[in-house]
Short mmCIF file of C-alpha atoms in Angstrom, two decimals:
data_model
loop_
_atom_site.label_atom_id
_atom_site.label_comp_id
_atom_site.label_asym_id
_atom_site.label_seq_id
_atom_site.Cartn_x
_atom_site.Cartn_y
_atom_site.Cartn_z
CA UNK A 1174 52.42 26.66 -23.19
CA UNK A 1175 51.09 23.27 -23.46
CA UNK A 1176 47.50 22.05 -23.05
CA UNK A 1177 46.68 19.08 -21.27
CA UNK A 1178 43.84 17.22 -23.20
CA UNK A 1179 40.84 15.98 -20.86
CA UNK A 1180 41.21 12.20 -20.15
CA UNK A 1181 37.92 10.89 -21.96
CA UNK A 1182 35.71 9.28 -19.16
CA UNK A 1183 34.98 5.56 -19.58
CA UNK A 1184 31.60 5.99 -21.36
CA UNK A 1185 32.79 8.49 -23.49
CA UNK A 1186 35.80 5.97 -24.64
CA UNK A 1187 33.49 3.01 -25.02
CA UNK A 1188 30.86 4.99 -27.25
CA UNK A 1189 34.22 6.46 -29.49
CA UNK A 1190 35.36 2.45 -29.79
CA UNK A 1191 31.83 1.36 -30.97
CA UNK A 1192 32.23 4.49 -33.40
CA UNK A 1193 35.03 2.77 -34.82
CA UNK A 1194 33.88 -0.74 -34.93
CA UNK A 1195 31.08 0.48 -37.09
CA UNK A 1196 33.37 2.33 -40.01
CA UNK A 1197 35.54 -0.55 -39.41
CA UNK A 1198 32.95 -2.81 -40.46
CA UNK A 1199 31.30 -0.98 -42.99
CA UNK A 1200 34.65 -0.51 -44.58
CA UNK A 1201 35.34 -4.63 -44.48
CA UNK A 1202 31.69 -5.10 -45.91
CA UNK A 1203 32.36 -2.41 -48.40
CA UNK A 1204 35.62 -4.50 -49.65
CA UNK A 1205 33.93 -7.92 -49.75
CA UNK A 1206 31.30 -6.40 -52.30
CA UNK A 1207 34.11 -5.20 -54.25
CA UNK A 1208 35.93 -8.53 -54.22
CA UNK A 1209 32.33 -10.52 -54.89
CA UNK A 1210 32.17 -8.49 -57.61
CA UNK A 1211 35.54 -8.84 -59.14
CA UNK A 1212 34.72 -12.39 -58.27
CA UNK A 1213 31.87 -12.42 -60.71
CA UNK A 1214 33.71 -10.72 -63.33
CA UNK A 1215 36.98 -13.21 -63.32
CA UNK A 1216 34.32 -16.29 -63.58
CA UNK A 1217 33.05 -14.57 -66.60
CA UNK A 1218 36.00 -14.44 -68.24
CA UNK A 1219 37.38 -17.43 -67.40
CA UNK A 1220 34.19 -19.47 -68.90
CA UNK A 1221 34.40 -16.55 -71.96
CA UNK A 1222 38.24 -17.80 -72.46
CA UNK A 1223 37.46 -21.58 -71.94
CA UNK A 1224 35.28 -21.50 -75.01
CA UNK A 1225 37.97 -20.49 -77.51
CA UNK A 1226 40.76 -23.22 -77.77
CA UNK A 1227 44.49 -21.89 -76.85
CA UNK A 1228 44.21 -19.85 -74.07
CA UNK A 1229 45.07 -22.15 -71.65
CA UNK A 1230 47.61 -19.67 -70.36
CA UNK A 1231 45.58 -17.27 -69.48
CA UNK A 1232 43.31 -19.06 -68.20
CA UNK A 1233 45.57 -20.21 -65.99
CA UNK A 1234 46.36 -16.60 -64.61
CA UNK A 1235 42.55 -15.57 -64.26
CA UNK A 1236 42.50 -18.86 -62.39
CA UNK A 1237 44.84 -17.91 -59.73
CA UNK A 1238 43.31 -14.15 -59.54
CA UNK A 1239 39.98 -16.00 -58.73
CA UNK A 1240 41.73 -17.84 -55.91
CA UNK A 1241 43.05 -15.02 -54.41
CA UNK A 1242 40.16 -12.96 -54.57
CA UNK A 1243 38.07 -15.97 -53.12
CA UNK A 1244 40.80 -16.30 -50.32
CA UNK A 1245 40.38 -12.60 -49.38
CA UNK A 1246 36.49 -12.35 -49.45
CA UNK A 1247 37.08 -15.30 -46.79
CA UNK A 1248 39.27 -13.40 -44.97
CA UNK A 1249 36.55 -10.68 -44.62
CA UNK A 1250 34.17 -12.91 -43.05
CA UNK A 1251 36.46 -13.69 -40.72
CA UNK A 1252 37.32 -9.77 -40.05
CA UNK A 1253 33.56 -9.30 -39.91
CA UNK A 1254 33.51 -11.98 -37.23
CA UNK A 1255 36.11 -10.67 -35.80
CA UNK A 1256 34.65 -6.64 -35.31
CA UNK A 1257 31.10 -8.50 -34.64
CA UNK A 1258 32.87 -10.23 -31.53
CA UNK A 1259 34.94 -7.29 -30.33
CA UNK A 1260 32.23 -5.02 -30.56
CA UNK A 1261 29.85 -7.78 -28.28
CA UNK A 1262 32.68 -8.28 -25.69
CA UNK A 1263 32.71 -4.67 -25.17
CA UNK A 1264 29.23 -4.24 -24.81
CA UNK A 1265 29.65 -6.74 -22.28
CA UNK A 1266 32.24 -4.93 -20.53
CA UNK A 1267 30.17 -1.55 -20.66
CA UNK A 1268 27.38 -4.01 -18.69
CA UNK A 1269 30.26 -4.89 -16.47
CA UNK A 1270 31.43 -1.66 -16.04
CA UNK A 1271 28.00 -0.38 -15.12
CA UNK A 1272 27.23 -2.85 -12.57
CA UNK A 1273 30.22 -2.31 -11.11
CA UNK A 1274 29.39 1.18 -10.54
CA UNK A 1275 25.76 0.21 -9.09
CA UNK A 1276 27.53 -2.32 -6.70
CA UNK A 1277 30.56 0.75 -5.73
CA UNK A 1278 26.92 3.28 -5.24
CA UNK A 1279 25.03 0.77 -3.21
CA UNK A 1280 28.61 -0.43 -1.25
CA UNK A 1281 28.81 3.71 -0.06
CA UNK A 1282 25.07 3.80 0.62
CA UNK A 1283 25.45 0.86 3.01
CA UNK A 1284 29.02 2.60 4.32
CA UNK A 1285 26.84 5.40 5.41
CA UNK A 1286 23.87 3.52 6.57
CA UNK A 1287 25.90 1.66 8.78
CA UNK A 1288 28.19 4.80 10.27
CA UNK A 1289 24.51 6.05 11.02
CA UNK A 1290 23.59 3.11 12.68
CA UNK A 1291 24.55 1.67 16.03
CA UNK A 1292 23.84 -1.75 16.19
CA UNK A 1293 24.43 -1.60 20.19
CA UNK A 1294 22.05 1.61 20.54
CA UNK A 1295 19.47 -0.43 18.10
CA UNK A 1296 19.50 -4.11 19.80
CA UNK A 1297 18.95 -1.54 23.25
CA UNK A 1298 16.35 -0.07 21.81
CA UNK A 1299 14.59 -3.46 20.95
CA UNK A 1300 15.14 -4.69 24.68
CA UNK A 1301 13.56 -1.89 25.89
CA UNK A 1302 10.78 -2.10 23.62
CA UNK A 1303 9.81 -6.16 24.92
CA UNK A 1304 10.27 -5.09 28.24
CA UNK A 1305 8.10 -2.30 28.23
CA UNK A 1306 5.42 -4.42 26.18
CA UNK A 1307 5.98 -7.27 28.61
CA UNK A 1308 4.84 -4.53 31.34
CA UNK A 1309 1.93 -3.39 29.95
CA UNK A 1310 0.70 -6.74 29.04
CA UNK A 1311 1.19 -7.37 33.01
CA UNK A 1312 -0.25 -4.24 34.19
CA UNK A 1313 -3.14 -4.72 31.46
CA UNK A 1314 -3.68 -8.03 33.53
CA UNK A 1315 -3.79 -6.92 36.61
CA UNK A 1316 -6.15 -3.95 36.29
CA UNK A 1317 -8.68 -6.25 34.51
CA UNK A 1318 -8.53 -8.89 37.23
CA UNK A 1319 -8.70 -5.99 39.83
CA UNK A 1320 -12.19 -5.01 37.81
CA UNK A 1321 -13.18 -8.10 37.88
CA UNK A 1322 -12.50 -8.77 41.53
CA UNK A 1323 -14.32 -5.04 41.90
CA UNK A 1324 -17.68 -5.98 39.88
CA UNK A 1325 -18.37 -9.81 40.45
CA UNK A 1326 -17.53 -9.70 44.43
CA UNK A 1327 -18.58 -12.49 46.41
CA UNK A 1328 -21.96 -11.96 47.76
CA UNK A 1329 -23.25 -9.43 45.37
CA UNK A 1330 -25.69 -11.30 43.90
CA UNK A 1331 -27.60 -12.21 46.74
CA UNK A 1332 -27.15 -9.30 48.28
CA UNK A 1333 -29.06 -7.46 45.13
CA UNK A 1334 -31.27 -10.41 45.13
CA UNK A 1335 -32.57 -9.49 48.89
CA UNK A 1336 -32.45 -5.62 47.94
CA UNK A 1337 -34.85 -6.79 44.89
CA UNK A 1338 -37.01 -8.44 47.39
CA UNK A 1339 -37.08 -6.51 50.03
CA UNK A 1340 -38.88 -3.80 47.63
CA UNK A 1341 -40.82 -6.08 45.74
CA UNK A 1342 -42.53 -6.80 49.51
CA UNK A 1343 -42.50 -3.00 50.23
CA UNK A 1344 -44.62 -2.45 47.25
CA UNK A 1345 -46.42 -5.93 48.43
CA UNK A 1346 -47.14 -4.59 51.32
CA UNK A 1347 -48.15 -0.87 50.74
CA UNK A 1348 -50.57 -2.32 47.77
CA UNK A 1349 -52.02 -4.66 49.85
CA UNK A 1350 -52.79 -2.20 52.17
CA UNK A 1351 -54.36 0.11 49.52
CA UNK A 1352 -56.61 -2.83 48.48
CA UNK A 1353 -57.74 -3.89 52.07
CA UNK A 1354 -57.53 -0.54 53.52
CA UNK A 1355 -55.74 -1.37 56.62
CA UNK A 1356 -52.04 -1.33 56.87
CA UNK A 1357 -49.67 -4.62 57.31
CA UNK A 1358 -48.00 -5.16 60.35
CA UNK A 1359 -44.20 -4.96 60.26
CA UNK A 1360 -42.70 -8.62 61.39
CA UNK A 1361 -40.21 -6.92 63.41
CA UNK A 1362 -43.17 -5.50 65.97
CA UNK A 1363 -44.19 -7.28 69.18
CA UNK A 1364 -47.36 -9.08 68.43
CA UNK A 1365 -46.79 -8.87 65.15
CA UNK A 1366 -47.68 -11.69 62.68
CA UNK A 1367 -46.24 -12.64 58.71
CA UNK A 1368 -49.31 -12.46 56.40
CA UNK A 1369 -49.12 -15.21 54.62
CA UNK A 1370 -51.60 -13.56 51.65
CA UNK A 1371 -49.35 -14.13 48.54
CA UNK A 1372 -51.05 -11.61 45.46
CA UNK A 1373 -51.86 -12.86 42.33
CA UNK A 1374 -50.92 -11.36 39.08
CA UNK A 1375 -54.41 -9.91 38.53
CA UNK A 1376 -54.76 -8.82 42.05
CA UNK A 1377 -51.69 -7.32 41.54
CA UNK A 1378 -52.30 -4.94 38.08
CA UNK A 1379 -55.23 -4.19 39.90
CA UNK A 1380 -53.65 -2.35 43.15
CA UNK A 1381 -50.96 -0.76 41.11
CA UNK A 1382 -53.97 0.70 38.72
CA UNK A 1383 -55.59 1.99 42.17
CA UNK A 1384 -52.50 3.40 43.52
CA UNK A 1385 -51.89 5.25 40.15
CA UNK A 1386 -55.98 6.56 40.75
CA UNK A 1387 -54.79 7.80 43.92
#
C-alpha cells in the first residue's frame, strides 16, 4: 500500500528553502575560514622557506597551493553572493506571492459585492430619492407661502389697528364718563354730537385709578 506524501503548501516550501540557504551558507562561510586559515599557514611557510637558500623548489609548490587556496576563498565570496541573492529574490517572491493572494481575496470580495449589488435597482433607488426630495422641497414651499398668505393677509393690520382703537375710545369714553359723571353720547344717535375732549396722560392715570376705586 503506498502513501501519498502531502504536497507542502507554498509557505511551508519557501520557509524549508530559506532553511537551506542558511546551512548552505554557513557551510560556505565555514570553508572560507578553513581556507583563510590554510592561507595563513602556506604564507608562513613560504617566508620560513625563503629565508634558507635552496629551496626554491618547494617554494615553488607552496606557491601554487597558495594560489589555489586564494582562488577558492574567492570562489566563496562569490557562492556567498550567490546564496545572499537567491535567498533575497525569494523573499521577494514570498512578497509577491502574498500580494497576490491579497489582490485574489479582495478580487472575490468585490465578485460578491457586486453579485449583491444591482447597479439598475441602486441608480433607481437614487432617482427616487431626488425626486422625492425635489417634492418635499416643493411642498415645504408651498405650505410656508400658504402660512404666509394665512398670517400677513391684506388688510389685517388696519383692521387690528381700528379694533385697537375702537377700545382704546371705549375705555375713552366709559372713563370720561366716570370723571364727569354723565355718560357720552354714542355718534351713531340722532342728535348726537363727537366730543372733541381729547384726555391727557394725567387725566388719564387718574380715571383708571377711580375706576379701579370703584
Amino acid at each position: 500500500m503506498s502513501v501519498f506524501k502531502k504536497k507542502p503548501t507554498m509557505k511551508e516550501q519557501m520557509r524549508t528553502n530559506e532553511r537551506e540557504l542558511r546551512k548552505a551558507g554557513t557551510s560556505v562561510t565555514r570553508n572560507r575560514n578553513e581556507l583563510e586559515r590554510e592561507e595563513k599557514k602556506l604564507e608562513a611557510e613560504i617566508k620560513k622557506l625563503a629565508k634558507t637558500p635552496g629551496n626554491q623548489e618547494a617554494l615553488r609548490v607552496l606557491a601554487k597551493q597558495l594560489v589555489l587556496v586564494r582562488k577558492q576563498k574567492t570562489r566563496s565570496y562569490a557562492a556567498q553572493s550567490r546564496i545572499t541573492g537567491i535567498s533575497c529574490q525569494q523573499k521577494a517572491m514570498g512578497a509577491n506571492v502574498k500580494l497576490a493572494e491579497s489582490m485574489k481575496s479582495a478580487t472575490s470580495t468585490m465578485a460578491s459585492m457586486n453579485k449583491m449589488m444591482n447597479p439598475q435597482a441602486v441608480a433607481q433607488d437614487m432617482r427616487n430619492f431626488e425626486k422625492a426630495a425635489a417634492q418635499l422641497n416643493m411642498t415645504d414651499e408651498v405650505v410656508n407661502d400658504t402660512l404666509d398668505d394665512i398670517l400677513n393677509e391684506s388688510g389685517d393690520e388696519e383692521e387690528g389697528d381700528q379694533i385697537v382703537q375702537q377700545v382704546l375710545e371705549e375705555i375713552g369714553i366709559e372713563m370720561g364718563s366716570a370723571v364727569r359723571g354723565a355718560p357720552t353720547p354714542a355718534a351713531h344717535l340722532p342728535g348726537a354730537t363727537k366730543t372733541s375732549d381729547v384726555m391727557t396722560d394725567d387725566q388719564l392715570m387718574e380715571s383708571l385709578a377711580k375706576l379701579r376705586a370703584t
